[in-house]
PDB file of C-alpha atoms in Angstrom:
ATOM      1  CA  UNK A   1     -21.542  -7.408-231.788  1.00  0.00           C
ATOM      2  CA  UNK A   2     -21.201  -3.817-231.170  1.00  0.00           C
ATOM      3  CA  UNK A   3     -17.717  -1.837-232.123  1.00  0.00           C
ATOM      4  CA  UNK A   4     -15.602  -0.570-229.142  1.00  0.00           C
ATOM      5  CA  UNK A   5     -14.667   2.935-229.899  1.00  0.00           C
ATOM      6  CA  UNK A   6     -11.716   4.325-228.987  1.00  0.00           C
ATOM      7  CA  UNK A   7     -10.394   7.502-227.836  1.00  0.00           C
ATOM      8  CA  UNK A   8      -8.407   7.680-230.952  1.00  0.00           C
ATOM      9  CA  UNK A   9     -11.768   7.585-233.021  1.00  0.00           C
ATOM     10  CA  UNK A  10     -12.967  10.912-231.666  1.00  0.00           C
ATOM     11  CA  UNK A  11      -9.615  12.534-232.659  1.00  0.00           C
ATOM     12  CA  UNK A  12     -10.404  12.081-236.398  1.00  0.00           C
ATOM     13  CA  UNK A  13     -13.479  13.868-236.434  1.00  0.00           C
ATOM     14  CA  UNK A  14     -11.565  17.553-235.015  1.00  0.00           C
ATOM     15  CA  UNK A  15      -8.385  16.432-237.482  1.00  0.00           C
ATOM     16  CA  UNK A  16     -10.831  16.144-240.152  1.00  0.00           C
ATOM     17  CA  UNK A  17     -12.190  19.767-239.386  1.00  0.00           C
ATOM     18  CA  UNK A  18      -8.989  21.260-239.265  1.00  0.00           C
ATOM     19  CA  UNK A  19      -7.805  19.832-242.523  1.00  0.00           C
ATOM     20  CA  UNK A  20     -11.514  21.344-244.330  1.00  0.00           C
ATOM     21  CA  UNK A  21     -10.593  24.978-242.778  1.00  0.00           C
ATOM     22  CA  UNK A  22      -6.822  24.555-243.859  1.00  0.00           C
ATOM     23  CA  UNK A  23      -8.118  23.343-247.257  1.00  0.00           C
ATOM     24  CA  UNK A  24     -10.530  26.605-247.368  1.00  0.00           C
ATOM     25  CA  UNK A  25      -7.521  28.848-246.278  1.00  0.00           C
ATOM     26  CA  UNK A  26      -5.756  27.638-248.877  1.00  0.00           C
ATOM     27  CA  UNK A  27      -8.986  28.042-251.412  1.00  0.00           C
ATOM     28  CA  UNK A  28      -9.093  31.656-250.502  1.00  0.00           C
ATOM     29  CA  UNK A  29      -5.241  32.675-250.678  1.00  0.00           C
ATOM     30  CA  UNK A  30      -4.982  30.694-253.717  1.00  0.00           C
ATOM     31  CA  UNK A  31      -1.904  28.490-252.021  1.00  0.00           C
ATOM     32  CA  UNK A  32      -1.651  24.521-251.931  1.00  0.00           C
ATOM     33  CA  UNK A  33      -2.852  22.298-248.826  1.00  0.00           C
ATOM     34  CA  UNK A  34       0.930  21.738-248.169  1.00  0.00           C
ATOM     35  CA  UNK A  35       1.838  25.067-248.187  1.00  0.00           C
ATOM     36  CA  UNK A  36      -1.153  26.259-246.002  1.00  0.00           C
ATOM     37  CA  UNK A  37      -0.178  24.017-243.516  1.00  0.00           C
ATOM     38  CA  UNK A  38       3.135  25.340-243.308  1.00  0.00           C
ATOM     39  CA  UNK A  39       1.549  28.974-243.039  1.00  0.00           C
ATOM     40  CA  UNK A  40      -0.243  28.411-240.052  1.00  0.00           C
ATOM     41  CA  UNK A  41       0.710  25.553-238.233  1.00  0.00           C
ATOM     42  CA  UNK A  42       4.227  26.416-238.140  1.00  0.00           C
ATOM     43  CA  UNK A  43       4.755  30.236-239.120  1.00  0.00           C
ATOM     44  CA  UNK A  44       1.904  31.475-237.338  1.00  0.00           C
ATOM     45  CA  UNK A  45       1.124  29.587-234.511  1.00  0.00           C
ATOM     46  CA  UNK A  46       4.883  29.573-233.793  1.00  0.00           C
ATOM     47  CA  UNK A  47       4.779  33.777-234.040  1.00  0.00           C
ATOM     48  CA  UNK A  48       1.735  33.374-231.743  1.00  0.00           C
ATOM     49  CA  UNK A  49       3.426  31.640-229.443  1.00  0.00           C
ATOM     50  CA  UNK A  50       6.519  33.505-229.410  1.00  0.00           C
ATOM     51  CA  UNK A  51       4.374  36.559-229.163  1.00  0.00           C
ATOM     52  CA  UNK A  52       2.247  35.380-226.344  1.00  0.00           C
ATOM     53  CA  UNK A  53       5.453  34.450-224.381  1.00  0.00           C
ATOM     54  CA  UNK A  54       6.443  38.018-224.155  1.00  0.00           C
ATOM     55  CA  UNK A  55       3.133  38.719-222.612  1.00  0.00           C
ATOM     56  CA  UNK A  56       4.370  38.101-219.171  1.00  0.00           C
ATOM     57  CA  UNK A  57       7.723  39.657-219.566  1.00  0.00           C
ATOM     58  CA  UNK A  58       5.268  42.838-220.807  1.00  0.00           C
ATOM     59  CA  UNK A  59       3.148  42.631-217.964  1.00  0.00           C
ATOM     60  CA  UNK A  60       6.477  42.558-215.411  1.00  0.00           C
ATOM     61  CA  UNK A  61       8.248  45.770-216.940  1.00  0.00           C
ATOM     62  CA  UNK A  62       4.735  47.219-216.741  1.00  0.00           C
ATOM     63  CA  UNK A  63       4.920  46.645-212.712  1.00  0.00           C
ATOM     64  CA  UNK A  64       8.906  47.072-212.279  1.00  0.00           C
ATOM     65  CA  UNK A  65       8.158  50.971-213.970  1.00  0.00           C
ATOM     66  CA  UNK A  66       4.996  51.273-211.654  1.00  0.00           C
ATOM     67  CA  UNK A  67       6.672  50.453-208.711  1.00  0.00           C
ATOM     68  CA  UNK A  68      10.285  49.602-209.118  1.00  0.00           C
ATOM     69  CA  UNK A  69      10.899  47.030-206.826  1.00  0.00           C
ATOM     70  CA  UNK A  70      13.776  44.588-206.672  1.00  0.00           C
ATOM     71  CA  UNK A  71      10.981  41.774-206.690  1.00  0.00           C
ATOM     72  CA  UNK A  72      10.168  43.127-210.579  1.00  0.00           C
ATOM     73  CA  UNK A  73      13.378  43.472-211.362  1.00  0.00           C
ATOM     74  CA  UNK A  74      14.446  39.740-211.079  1.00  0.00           C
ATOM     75  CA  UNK A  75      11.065  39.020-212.486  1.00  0.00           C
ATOM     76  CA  UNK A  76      11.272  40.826-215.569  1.00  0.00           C
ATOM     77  CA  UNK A  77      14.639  39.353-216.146  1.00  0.00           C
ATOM     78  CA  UNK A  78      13.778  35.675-215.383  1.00  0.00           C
ATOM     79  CA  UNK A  79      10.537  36.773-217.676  1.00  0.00           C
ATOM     80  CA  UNK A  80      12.789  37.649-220.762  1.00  0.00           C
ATOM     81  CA  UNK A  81      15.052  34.456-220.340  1.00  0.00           C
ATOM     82  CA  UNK A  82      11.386  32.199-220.757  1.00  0.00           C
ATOM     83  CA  UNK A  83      10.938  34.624-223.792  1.00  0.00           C
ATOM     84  CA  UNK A  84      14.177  34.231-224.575  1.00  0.00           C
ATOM     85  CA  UNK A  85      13.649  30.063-224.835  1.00  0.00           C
ATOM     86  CA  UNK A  86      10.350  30.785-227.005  1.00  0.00           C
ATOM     87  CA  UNK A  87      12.387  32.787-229.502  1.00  0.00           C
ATOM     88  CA  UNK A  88      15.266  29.982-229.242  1.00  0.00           C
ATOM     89  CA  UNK A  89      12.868  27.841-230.251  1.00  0.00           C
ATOM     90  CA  UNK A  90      10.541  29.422-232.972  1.00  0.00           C
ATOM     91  CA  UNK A  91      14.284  30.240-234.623  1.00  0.00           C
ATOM     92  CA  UNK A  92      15.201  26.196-234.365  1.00  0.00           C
ATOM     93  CA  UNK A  93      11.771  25.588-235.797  1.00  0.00           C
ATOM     94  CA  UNK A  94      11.834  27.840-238.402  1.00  0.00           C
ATOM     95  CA  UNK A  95      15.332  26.178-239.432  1.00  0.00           C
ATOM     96  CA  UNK A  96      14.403  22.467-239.470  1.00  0.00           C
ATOM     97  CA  UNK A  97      11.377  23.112-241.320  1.00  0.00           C
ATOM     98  CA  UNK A  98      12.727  25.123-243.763  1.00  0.00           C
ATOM     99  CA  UNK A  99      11.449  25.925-247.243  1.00  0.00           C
ATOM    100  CA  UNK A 100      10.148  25.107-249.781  1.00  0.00           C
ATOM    101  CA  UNK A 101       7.153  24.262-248.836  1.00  0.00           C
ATOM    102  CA  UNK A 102       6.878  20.284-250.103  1.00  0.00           C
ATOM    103  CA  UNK A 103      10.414  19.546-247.935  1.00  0.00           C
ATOM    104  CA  UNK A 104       8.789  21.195-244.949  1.00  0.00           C
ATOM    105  CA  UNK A 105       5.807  19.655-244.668  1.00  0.00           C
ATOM    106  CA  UNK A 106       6.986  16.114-245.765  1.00  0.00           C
ATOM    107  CA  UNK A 107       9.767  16.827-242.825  1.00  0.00           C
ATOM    108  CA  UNK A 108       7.106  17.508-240.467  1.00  0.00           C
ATOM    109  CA  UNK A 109       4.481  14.881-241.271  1.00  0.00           C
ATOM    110  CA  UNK A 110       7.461  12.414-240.632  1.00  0.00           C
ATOM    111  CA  UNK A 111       8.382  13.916-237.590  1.00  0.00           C
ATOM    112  CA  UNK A 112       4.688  13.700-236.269  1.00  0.00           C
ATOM    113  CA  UNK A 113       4.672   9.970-237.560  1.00  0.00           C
ATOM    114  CA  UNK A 114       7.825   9.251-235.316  1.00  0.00           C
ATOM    115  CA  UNK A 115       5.952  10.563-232.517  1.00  0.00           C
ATOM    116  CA  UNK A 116       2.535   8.840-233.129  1.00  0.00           C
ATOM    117  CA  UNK A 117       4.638   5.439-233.461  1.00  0.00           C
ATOM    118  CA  UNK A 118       7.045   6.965-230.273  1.00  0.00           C
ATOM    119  CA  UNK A 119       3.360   7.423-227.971  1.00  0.00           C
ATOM    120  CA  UNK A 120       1.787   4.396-229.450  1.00  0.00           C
ATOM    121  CA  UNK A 121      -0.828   6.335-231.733  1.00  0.00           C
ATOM    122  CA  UNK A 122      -2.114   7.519-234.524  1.00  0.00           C
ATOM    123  CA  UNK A 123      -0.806  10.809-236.764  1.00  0.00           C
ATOM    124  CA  UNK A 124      -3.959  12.683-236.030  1.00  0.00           C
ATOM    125  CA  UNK A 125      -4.049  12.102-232.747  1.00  0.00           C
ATOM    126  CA  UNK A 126       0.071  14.256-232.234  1.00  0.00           C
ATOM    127  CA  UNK A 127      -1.289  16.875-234.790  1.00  0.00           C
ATOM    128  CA  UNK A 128      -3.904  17.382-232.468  1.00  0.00           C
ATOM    129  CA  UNK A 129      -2.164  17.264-229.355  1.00  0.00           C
ATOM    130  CA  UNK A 130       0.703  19.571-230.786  1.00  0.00           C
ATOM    131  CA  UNK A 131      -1.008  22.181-233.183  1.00  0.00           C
ATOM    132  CA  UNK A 132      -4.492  21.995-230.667  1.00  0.00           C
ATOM    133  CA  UNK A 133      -4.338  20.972-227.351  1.00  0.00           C
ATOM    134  CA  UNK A 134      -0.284  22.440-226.934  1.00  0.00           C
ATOM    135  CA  UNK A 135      -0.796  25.893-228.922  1.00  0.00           C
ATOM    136  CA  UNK A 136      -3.790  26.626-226.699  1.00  0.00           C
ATOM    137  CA  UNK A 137      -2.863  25.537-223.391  1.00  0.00           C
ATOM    138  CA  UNK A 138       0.770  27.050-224.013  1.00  0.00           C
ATOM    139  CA  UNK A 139      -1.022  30.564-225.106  1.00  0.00           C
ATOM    140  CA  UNK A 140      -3.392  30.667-222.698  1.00  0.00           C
ATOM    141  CA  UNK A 141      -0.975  29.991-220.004  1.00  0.00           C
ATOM    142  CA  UNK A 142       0.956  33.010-221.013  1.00  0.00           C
ATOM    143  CA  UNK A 143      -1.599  35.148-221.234  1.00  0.00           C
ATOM    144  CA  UNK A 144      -2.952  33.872-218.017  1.00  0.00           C
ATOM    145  CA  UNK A 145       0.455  34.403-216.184  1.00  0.00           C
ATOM    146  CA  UNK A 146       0.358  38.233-217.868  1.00  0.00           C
ATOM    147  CA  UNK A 147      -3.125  38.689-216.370  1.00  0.00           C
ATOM    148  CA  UNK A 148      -2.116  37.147-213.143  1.00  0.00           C
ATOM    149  CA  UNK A 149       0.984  39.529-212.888  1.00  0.00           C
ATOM    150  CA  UNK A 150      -1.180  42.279-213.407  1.00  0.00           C
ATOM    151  CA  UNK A 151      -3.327  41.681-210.674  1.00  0.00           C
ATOM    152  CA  UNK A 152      -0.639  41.973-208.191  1.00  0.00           C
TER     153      UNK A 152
END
């Protein structure tokens, strides 16, 4: 009898590749697994994100000095409240996981564990929907709408 595999299966094989590059980061900075993980799945890709938020909000000022229409002006400020909610946030996240390192990383394993029971799957499969899938469709998306307000 052959083994049904799952959607869930495949997700192990990209966790499992992110966990060897995290364990090489660490390796190479001379830092734990736990406190890798903290590095750049919550310090930098939150930064990132943050960053990439003000992207669009960038992009509007750029066309509200070019051409200084009441259009750009709303949009630049309804830009800098969504960067506004991106810093809100980064600021919450960087206060619930809080150092050191251990407590922050325990905190957030159990908090993906919640979810994973929450959505009916596995651990591996949030971390990769959150810190994957989320991080790049949320940057991309804000660099996307930057480009797009470029181009008008």
């Amino acid at each position: 009898m052959m083994k049904r595999t799952r959607l869930i299966d495949f997700a192990l094989l990209p966790f499992c590749l992110c966990v060897v590059v995290l364990i090489l980061l660490a390796k190479a900075f001379n830092l734990t697994y736990k406190q890798i993980s903290v590095v750049v799945n919550l310090w930098l890709q939150g930064a990132f994100l943050t960053l990439s938020g003000l992207a669009p909000a960038a992009a509007a000022v750029y066309k509200l000095c070019a051409g200084g229409s009441l259009f750009w002006l709303v949009a630049t400020v309804l830009l800098l409240a969504y960067d506004a909610a991106y810093i809100y946030g980064f600021i919450r996240m960087l206060r619930h996981y809080r150092l050191p390192f251990d407590d922050a990383f325990q905190l957030c394993v159990n908090d993906l564990e919640k979810l994973a029971k929450r959505w009916h799957t596995t651990y591996q499969m949030v971390n990769l929907i959150i810190f994957v899938l989320l991080f790049l469709v949320l940057s991309g998306a804000n660099f996307g709408l930057a480009y797009y307000i470029t181009q008008l």
